[in-house]
Coordinates of C-alpha atoms (C1' of nucleotides) in Angstrom, one line a residue:
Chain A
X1 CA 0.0 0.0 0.0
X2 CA 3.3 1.9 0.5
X3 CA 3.3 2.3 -3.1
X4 CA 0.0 2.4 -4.2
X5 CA 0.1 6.7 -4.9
X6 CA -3.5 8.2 -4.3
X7 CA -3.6 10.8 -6.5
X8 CA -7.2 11.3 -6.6
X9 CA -8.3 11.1 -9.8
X10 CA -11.5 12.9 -10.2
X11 CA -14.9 11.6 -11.4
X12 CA -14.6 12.5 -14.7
X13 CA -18.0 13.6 -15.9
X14 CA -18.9 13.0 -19.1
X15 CA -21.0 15.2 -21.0
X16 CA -24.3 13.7 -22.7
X17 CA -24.1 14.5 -25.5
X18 CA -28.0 15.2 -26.3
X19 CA -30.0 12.2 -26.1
X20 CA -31.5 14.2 -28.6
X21 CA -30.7 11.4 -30.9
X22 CA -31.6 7.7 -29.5
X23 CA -28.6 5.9 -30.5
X24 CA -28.3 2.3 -32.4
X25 CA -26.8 -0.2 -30.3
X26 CA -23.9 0.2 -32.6
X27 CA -23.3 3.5 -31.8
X28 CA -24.0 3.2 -28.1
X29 CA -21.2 0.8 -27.9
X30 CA -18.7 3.1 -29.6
X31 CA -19.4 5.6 -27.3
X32 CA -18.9 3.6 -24.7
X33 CA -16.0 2.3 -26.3
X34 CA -14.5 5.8 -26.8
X35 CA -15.9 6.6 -23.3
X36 CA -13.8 3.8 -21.8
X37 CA -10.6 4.9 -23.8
X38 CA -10.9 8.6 -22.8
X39 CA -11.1 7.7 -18.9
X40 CA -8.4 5.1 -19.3
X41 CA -5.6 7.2 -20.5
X42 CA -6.2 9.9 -18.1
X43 CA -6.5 7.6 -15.0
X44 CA -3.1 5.2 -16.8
X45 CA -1.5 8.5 -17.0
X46 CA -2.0 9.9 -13.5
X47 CA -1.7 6.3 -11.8
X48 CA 0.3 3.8 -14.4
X49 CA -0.6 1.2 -16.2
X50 CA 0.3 -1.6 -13.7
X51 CA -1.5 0.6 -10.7
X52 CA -4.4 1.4 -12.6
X53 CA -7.6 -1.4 -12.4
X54 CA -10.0 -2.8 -14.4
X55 CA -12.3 -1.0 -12.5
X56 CA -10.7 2.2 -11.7
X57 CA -10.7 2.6 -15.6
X58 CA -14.3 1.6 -15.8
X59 CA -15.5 3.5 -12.7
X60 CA -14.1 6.7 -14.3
X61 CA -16.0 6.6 -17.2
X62 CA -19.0 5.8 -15.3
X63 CA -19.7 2.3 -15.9
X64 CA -18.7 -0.8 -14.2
X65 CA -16.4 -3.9 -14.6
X66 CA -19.0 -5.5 -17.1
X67 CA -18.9 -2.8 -19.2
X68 CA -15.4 -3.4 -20.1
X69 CA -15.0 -6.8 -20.5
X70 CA -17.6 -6.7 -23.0
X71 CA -15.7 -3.9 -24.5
X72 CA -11.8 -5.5 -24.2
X73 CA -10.1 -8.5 -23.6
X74 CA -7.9 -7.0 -21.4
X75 CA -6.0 -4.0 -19.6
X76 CA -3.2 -4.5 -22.0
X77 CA -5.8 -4.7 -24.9
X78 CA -7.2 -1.6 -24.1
X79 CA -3.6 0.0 -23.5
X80 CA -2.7 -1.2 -27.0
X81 CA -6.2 0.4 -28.2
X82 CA -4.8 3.8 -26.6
X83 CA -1.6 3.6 -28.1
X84 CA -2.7 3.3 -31.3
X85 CA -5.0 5.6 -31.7
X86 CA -2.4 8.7 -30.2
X87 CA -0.1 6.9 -32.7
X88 CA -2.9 8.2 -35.5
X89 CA -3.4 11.7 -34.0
X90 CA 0.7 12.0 -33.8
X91 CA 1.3 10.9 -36.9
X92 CA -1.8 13.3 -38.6
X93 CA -0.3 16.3 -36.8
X94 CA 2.9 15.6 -37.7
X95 CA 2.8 15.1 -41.3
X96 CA 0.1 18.0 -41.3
X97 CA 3.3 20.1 -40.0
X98 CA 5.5 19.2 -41.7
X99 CA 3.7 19.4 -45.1
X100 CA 2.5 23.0 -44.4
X101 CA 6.0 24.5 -43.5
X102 CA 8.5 22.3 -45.3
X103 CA 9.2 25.6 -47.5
X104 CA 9.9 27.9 -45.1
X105 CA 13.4 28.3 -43.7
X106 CA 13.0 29.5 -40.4
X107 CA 14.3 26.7 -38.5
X108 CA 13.7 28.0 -35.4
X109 CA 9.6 28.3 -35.2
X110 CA 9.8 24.8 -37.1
X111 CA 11.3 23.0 -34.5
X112 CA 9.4 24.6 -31.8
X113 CA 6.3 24.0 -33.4
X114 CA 7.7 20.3 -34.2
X115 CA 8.4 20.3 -30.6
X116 CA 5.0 21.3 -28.9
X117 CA 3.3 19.5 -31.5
X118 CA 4.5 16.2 -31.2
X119 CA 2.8 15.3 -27.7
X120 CA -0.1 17.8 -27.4
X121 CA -0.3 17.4 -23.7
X122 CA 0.9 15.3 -20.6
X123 CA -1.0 12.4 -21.2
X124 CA 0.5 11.7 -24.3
X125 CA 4.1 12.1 -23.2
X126 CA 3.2 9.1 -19.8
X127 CA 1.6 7.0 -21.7
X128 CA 4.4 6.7 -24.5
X129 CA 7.0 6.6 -21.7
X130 CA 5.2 3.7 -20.3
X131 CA 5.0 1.9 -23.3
X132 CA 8.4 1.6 -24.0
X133 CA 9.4 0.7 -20.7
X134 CA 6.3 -2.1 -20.8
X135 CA 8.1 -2.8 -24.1
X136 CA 11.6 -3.2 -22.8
X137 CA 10.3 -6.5 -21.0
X138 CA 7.9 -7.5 -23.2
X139 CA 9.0 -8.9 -27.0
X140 CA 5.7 -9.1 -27.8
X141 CA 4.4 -5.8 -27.2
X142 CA 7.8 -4.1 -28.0
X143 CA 7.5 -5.8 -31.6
X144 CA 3.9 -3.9 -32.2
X145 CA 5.2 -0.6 -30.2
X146 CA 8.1 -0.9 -32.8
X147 CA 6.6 -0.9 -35.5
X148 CA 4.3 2.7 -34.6
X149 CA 8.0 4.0 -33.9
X150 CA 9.7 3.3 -37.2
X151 CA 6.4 5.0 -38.4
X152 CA 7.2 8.1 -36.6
X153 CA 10.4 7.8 -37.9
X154 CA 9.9 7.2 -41.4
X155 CA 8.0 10.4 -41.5
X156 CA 10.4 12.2 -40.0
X157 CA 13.2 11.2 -41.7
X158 CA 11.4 11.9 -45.0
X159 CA 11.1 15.5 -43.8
X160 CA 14.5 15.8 -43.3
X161 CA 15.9 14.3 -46.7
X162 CA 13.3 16.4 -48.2
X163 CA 14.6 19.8 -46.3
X164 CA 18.2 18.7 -46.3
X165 CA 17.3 18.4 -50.2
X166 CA 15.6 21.7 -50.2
X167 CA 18.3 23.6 -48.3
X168 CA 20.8 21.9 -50.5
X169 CA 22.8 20.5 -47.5
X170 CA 24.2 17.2 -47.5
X171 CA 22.7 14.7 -44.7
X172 CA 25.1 15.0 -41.6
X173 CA 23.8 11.2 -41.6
X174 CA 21.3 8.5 -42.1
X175 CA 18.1 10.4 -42.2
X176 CA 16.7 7.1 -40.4
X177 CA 19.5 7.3 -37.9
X178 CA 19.0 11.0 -37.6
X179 CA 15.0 10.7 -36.9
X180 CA 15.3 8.3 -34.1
X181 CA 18.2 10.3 -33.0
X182 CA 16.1 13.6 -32.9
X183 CA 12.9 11.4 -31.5
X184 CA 15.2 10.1 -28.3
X185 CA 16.3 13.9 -27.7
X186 CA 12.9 15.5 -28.4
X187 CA 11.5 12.5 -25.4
X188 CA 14.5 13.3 -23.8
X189 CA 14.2 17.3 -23.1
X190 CA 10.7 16.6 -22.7
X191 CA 11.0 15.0 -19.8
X192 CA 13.1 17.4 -17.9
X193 CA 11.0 19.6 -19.2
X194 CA 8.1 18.3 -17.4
X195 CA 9.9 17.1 -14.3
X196 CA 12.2 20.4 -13.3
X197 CA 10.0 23.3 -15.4
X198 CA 12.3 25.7 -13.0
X199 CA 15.2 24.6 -14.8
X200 CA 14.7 23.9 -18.2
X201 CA 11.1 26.1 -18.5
X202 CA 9.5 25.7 -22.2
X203 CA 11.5 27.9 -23.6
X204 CA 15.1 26.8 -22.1
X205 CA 13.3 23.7 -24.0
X206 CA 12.5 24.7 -26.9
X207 CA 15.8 26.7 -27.2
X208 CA 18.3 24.1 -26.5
X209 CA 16.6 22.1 -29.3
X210 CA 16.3 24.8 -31.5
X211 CA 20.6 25.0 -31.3
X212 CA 21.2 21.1 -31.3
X213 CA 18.4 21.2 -34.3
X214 CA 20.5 23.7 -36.1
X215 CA 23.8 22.5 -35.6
X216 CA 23.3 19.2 -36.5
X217 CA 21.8 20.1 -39.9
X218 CA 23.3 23.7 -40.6
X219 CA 26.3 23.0 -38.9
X220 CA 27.9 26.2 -37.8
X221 CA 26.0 28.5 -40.2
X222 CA 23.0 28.8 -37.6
Chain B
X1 CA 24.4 -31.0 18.9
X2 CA 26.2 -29.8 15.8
X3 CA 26.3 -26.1 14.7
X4 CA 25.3 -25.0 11.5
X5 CA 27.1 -21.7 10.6
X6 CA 24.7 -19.4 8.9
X7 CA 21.0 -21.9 9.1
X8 CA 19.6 -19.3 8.0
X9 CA 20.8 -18.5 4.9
X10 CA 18.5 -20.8 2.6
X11 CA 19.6 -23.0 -0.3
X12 CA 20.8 -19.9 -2.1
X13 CA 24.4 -19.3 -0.9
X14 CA 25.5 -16.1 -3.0
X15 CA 29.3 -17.0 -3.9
X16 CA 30.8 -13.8 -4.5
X17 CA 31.1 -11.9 -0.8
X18 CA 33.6 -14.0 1.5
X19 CA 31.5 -16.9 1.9
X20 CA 34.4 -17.5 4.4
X21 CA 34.2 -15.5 7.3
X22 CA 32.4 -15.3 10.4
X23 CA 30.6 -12.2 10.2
X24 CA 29.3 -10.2 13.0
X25 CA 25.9 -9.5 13.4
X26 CA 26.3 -5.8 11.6
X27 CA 28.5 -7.4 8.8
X28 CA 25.7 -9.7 8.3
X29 CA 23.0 -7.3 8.3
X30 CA 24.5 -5.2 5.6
X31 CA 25.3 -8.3 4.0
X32 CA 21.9 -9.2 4.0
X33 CA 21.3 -5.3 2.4
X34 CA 23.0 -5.9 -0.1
X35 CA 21.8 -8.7 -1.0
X36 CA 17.9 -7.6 -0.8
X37 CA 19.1 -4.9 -2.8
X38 CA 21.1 -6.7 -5.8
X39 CA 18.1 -9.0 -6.0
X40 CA 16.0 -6.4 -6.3
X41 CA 17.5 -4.5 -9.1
X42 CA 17.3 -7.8 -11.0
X43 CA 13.5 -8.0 -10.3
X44 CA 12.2 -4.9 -10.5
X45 CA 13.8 -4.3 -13.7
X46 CA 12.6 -7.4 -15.2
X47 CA 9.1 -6.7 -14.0
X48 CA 8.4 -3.4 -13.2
X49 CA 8.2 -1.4 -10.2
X50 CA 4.8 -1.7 -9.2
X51 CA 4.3 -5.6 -10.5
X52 CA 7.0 -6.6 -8.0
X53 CA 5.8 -8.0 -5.0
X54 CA 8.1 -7.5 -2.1
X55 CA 8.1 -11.1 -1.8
X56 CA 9.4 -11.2 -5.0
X57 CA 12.5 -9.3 -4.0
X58 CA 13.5 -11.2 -0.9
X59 CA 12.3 -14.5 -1.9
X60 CA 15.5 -13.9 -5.0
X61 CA 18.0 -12.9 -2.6
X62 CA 16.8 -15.9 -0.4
X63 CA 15.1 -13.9 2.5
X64 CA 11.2 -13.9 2.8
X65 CA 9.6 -10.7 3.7
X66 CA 10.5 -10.8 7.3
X67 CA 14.1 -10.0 6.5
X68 CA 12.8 -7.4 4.3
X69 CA 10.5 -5.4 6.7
X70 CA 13.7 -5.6 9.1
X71 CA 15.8 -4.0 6.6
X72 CA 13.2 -1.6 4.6
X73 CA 10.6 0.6 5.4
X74 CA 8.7 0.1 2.0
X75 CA 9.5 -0.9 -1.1
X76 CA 9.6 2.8 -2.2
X77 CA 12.2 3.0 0.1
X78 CA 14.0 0.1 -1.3
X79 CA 13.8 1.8 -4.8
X80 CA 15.3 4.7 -3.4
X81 CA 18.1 3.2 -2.1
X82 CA 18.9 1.7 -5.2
X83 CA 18.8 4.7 -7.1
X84 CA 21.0 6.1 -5.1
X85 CA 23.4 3.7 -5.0
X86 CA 23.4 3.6 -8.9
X87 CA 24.0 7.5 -9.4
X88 CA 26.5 7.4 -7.3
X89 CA 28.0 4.3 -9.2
X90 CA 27.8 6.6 -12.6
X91 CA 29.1 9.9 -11.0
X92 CA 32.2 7.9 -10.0
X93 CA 32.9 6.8 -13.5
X94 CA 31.6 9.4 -14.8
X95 CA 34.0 12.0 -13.2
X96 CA 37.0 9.5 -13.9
X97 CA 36.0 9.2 -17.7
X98 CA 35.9 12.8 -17.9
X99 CA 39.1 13.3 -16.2
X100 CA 41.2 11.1 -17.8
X101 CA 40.2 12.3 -20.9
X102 CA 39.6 15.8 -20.5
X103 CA 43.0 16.7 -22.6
X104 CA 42.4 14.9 -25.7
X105 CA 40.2 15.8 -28.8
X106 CA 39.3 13.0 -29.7
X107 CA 35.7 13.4 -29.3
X108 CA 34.3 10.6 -31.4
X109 CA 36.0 7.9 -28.7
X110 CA 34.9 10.4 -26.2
X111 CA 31.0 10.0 -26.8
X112 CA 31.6 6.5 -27.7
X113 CA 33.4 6.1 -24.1
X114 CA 30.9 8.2 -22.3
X115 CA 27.4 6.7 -23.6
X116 CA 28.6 2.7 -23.0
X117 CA 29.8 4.0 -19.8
X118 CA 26.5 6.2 -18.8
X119 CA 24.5 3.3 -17.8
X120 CA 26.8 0.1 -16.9
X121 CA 24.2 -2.3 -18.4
X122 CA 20.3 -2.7 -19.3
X123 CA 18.9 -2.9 -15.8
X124 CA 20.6 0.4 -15.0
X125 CA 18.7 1.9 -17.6
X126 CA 15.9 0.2 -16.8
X127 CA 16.0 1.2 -13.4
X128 CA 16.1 5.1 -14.2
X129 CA 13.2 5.1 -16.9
X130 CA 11.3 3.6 -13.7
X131 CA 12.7 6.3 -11.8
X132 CA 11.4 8.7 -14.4
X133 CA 8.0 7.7 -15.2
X134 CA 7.5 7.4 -11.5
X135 CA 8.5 11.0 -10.9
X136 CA 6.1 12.3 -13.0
X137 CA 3.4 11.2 -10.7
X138 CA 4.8 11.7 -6.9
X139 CA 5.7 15.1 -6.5
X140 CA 8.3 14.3 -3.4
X141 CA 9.7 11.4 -5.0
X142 CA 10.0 13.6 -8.4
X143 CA 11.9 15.6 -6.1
X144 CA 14.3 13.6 -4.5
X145 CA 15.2 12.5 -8.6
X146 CA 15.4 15.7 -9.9
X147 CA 18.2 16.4 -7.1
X148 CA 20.5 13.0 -8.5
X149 CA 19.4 14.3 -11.8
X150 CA 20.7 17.8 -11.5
X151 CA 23.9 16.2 -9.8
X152 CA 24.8 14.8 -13.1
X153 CA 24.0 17.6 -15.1
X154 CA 26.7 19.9 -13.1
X155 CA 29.1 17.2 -13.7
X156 CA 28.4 16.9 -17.3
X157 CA 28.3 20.6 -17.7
X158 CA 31.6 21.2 -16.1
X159 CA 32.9 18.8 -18.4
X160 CA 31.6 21.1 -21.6
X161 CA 32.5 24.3 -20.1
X162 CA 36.1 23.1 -19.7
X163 CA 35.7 20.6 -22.8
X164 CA 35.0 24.2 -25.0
X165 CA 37.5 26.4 -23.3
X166 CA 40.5 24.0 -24.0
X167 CA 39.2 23.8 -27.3
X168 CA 38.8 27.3 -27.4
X169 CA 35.4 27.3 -28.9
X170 CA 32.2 29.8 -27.4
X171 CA 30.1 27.6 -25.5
X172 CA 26.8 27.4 -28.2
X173 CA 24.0 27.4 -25.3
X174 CA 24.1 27.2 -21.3
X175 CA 26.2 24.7 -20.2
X176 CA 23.8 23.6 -18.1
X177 CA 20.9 23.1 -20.8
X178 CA 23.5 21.7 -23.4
X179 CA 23.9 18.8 -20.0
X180 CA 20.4 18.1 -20.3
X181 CA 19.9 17.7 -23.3
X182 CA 22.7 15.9 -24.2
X183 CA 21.6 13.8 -21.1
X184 CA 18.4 13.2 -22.9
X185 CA 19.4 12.5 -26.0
X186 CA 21.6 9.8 -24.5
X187 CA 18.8 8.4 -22.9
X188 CA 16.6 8.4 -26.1
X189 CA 18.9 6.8 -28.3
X190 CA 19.8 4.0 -25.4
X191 CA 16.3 3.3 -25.5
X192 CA 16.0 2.5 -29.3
X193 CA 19.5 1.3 -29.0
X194 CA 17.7 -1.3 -26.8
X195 CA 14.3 -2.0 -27.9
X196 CA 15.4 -2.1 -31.8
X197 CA 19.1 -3.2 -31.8
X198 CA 18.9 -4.4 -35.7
X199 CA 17.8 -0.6 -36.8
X200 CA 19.8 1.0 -34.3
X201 CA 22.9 -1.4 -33.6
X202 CA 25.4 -0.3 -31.1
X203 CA 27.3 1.0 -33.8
X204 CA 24.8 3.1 -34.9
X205 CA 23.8 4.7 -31.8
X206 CA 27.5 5.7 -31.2
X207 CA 28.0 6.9 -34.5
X208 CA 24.7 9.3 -34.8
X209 CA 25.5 10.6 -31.3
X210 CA 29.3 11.3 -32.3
X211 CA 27.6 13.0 -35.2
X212 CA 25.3 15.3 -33.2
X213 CA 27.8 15.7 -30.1
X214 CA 30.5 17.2 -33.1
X215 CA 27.4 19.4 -34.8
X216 CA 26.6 21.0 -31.5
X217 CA 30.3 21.8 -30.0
X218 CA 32.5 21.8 -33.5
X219 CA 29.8 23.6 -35.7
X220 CA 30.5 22.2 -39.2
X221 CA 34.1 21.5 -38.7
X222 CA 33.8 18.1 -37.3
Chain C
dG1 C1' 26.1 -20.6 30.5
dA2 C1' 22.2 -17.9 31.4
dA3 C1' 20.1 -13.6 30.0
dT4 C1' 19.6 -10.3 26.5
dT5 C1' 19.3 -8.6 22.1
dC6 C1' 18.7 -8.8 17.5
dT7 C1' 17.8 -10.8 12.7
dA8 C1' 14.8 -13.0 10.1
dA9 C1' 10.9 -16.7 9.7
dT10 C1' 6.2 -17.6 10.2
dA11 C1' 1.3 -16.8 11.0
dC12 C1' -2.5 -14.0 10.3
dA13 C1' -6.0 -10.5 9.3
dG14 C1' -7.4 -7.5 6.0
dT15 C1' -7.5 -5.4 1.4
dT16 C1' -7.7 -5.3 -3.5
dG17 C1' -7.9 -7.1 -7.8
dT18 C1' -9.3 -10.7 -11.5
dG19 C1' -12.2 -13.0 -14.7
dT20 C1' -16.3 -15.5 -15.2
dA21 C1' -21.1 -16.6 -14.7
dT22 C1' -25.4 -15.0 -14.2
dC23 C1' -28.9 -11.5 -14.4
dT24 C1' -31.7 -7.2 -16.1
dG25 C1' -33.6 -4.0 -19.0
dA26 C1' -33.6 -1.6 -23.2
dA27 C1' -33.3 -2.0 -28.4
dT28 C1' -34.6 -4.5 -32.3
dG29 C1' -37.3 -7.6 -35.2
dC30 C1' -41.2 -10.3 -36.6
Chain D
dG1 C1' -46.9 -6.7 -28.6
dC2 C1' -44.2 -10.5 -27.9
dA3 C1' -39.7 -12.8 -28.4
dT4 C1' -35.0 -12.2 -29.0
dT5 C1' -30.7 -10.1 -28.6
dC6 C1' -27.2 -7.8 -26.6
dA7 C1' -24.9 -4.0 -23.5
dG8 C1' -23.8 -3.6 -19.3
dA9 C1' -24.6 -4.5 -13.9
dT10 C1' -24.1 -7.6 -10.3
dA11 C1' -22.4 -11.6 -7.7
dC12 C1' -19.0 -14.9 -6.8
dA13 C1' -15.0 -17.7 -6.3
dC14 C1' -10.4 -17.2 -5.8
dA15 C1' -5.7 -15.4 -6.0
dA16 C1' -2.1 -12.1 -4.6
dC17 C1' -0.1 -8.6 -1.6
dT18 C1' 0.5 -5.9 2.4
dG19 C1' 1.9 -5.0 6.9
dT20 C1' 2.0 -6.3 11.6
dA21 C1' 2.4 -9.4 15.5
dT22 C1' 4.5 -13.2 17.2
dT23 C1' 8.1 -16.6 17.4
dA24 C1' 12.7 -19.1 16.9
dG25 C1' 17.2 -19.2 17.3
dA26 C1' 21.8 -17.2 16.6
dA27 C1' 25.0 -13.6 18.4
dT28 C1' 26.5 -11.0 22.2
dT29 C1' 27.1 -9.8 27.0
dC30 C1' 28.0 -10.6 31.7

DNA sequence: GAATTCTAATACAGTTGTGTATCTGAATGC
DNA sequence: GCATTCAGATACACAACTGTATTAGAATTC
């Protein structure tokens, strides 16, 4: 119980959204599939995965045990669910990004966009720090949390052989190498960002970045 | 009646700590410390923090939980201890490795040196990305991390301060910052390093992170 | 060598979680 | 409007952990 961290997770209440319309059974069970999801990744965020309950998760999103079995197989199913669907978001916003400024040479705002952008908030950040530490143990699920990474990193790395190409620079190295390279830092600063704000504060953040960014693909030009 | 040195040490007789010797009830007290607390890396960074029973801890350094309660107020505290004992582990070699080889230039072997030697082996990383996602959710323990944390980073950015004036090159962002990240970079690309050795093979890692770690302190020239 | 002190084993009471099996009521179909 | 179906609630059987209280026996003291 020493370890079990109460942080109080509020009731999170959901707002009806107008039983103006009676829903089909199909879409009733979306919802509460979606409602399920929702309440998970806050209350696997605040608690972790392995702390969090089948019925915490539940009980947040205002239904009971039943409710999910009859929605999941299991926690890790669910967790999986989660991760994949951020994986979508992330990788919309991302090649959204990069599409739109990809002519522009202000490196700078880029990167700090790239930055902010690539977890929109908190959650995001916890659960994809707990998923690869749940992958480090688990072949299984680090072969399917792989494969969302490389992903990630194919988009990214196209970006930079395309601005590389752009900017007429040569690659400083494998753009493959270079994406997971700027993935690990980005995850990196984030998380000092999050956990000592008073000494690297978003824009201490953004600006380190912003320097290793530009040094790495303008060399000293920047 | 016979005597039985050491009945109560079950079957599992750990070989490497003078097995000889008679020890006195301190000696084996700490011996018994140490061993709750080897056993315990091992099993908490196979299975997680919070899915490791303390049970599970004692039962693999051949205690039961009665020798653990006499030895550790919680398993929290346990974790803690460990931590520390590992920071203090990687400031040592940390501060050698960056005083032996303060003078020379060459910074490729430098990195190389400096990111096999950042985390001894897996279950030291392991251990710290624990640490981490932990921190994010207990405010005192996040605390109590961020101090080890910080320790590091003054290490590290006494290294680059010196490291630049020696080479007679302008630092290219707080010394401090430039620690942090390069801190999480480390960390980032140790984790894909990890999880997806055939796209990022040791080789790799070391060569993308001599690649940056030149960009950011060389500019172009290296 | 008896009394004590201390480490660690053992027993126990209480809590929390899991997954399944069964039940209920609302949505659908005839 | 009656029967069927299915989402989700409830109940249950059981497994795991925690932390404390008690106990055994070795180490130390006198």
């Amino acid at each position: 119980m020493q370890f079990r961290i109460e942080m109080h997770v509020p009731e999170v209440v959901i707002p009806w959204r107008m039983p103006r319309k009676r829903l089909t059974r199909e879409e009733s069970r979306e919802q509460t599939r979606l409602r399920l999801l929702d309440a998970a990744a806050v209350v696997i965020a605040k608690k972790g995965l392995a702390a969090t309950s089948v019925e915490d998760m539940a009980g947040h999103a205002g239904y009971t045990r039943g409710a999910f079995y009859s929605n999941f197989k299991s926690k890790t199913d669910l967790f999986i669910e989660l991760l994949k669907r951020d994986h979508v978001d992330i990788q919309e916003s991302l090649q959204q990004l990069l599409d739109t400024d990809l002519s522009g040479e202000d490196l700078q705002r880029q990167l700090a966009l790239f930055y902010s952008q690539c977890y929109g908030d908190n959650t995001s950040y916890v659960l994809w720090a707990e998923a690869r530490l749940h992958a480090v143990r688990d072949a299984k699920f680090r072969q399917r949390l792989n494969a969302l990474c490389l992903e990630k990193r194919d988009v990214i790395a196209y970006f930079i052989t395309q601005f590389c190409k752009r900017m007429d620079m040569p690659l400083p190295a494998s753009a493959a190498d270079l994406a997971l390279a700027m993935m690990g830092l980005i995850d990196g600063v984030k998380y000092f960002n999050l956990s000592m704000p008073a000494e690297l504060p978003d824009s201490a953040a953004e600006s380190i970045l912003s320097t290793i960014f530009s040094a790495t693909f303008f060399g000293s030009r920047a």
